[in-house]
C-alpha positions as semicolon CSV with decimal commas, in nm:
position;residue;x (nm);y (nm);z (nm)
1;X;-0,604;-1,931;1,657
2;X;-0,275;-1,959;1,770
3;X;-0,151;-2,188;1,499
4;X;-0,330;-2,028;1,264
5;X;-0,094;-1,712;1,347
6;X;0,214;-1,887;1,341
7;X;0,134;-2,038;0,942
8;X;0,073;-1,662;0,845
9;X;0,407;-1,579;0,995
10;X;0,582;-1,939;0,828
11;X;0,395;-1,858;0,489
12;X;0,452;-1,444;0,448
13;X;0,812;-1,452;0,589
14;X;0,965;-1,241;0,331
15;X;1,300;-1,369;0,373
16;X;1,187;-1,694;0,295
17;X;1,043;-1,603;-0,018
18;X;1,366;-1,439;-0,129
19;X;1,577;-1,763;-0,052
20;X;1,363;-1,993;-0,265
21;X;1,425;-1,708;-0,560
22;X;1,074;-1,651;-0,613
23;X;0,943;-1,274;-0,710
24;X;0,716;-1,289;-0,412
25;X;0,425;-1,554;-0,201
26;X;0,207;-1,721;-0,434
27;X;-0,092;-1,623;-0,429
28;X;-0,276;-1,892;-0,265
29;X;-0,076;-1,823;0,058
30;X;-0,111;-1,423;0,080
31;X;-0,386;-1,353;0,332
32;X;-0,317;-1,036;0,330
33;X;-0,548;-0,678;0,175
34;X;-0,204;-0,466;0,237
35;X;0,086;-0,588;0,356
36;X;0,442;-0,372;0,427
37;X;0,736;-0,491;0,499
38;X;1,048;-0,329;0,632
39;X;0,953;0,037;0,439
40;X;1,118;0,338;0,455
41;X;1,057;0,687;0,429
42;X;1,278;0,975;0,467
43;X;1,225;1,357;0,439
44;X;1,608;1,516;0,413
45;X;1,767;1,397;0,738
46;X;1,403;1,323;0,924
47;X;1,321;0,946;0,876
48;X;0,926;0,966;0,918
49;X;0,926;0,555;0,866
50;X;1,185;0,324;0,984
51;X;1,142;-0,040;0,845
52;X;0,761;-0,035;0,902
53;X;0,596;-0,394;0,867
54;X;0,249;-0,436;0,894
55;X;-0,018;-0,687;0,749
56;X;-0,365;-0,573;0,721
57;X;-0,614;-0,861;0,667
58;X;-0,885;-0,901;0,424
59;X;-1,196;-0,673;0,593
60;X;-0,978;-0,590;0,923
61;X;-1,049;-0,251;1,007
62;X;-0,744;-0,006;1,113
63;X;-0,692;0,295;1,237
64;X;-0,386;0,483;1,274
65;X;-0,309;0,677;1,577
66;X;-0,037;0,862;1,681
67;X;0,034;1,204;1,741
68;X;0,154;1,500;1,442
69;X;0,435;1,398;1,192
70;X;0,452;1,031;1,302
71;X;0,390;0,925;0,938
72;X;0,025;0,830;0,968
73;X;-0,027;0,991;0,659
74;X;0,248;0,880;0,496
75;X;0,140;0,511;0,543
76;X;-0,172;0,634;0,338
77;X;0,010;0,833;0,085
78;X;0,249;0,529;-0,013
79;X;-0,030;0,295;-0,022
80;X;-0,207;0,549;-0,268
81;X;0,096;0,547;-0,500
82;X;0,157;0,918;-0,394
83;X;0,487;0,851;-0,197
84;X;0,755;0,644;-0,311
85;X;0,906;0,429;-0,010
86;X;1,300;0,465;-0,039
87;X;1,336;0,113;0,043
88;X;1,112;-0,164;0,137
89;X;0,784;-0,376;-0,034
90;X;0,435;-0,240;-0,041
91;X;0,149;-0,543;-0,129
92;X;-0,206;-0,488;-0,216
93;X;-0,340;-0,821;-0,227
94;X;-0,106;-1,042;-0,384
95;X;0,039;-0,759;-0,615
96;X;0,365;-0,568;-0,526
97;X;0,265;-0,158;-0,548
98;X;0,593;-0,010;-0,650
99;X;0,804;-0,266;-0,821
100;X;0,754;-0,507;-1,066
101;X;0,851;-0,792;-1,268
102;X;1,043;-0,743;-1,650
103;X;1,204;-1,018;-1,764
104;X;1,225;-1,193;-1,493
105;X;1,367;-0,920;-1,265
106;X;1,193;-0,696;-0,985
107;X;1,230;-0,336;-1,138
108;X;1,060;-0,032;-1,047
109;X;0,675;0,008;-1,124
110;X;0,569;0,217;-1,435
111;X;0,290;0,436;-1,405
112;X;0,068;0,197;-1,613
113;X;0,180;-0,038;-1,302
114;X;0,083;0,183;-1,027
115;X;-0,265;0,251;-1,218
116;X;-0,354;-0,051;-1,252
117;X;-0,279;-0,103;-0,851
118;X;-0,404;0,267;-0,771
119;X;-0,738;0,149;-0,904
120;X;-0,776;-0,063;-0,603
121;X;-0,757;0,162;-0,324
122;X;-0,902;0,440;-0,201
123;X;-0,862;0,726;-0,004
124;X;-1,022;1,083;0,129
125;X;-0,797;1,307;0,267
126;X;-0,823;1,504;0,562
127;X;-0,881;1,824;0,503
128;X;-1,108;1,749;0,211
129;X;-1,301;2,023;0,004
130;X;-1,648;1,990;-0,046
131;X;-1,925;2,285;-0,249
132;X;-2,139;2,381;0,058
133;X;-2,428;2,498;-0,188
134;X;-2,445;2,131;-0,319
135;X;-2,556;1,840;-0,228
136;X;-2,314;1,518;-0,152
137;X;-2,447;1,323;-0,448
138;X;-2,381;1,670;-0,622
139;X;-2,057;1,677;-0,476
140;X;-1,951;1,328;-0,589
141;X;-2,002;1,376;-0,921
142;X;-1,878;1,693;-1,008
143;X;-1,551;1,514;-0,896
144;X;-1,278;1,431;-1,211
145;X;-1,328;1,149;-1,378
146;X;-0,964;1,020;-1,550
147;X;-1,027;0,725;-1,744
């Protein structure tokens, strides 16, 4: 278990990945759902996520904890394409969430990008709104359907 750690750590070391001049870990290495590495998030003066680095894998369940306005949500919102990191790398699988490759370049993700990635997670927010006179299946699928 152990070893098993330290290859995770060899393969997903992002530095590494740089140096050889690749865009990224192949695939075939990435055991990773989500995976964020050194992110950043500031509101005005109030830095809300400081080089964050975390690797979620495949069917791991997580829960964030900590008390009000320590960026729990904002985890979720970047990982939803609703927050834009100001610096860092956001995976979702093997796919980086808010840049991508043009031309053989890293530039920042489109929306037909983020859709595409958006597609793949989801999310219910906290203080939800549901129709107390329906039912949940009637709840569900009044909900907007964007195609």
């Amino acid at each position: 278990m152990v070893q098993e750690i330290e290859d995770r750590k060899k393969m997903l070391n992002p530095g590494q990945a740089r140096q050889q001049g690749s865009m990224g870990p192949p695939a075939s290495v990435v055991p990773y759902a989500v995976r964020l590495v050194d992110v950043v998030k500031n509101y005005g003066s109030v830095t809300v996520l400081d080089n964050l680095s975390l690797e979620i894998p495949p069917g791991e369940k997580v829960a964030l904890i900590g008390p009000s306005g320590s960026g729990k949500t904002t985890v979720l919102r970047t990982l939803m394409t609703l927050e834009r990191p100001d610096s860092g790398h956001v995976y979702i699988g093997n796919d980086e969430l808010w840049q991508m490759e043009r031309r053989g370049r890293m530039v920042a993700a489109n929306e037909r990008h983020l859709q595409k990635r958006r597609a793949r997670v989801g999310m219910v927010f906290q203080h939800y709104t549901l129709f107390p006179h329906m039912t949940v299946l009637r709840n569900i699928i009044e909900a907007p359907i964007h195609s």
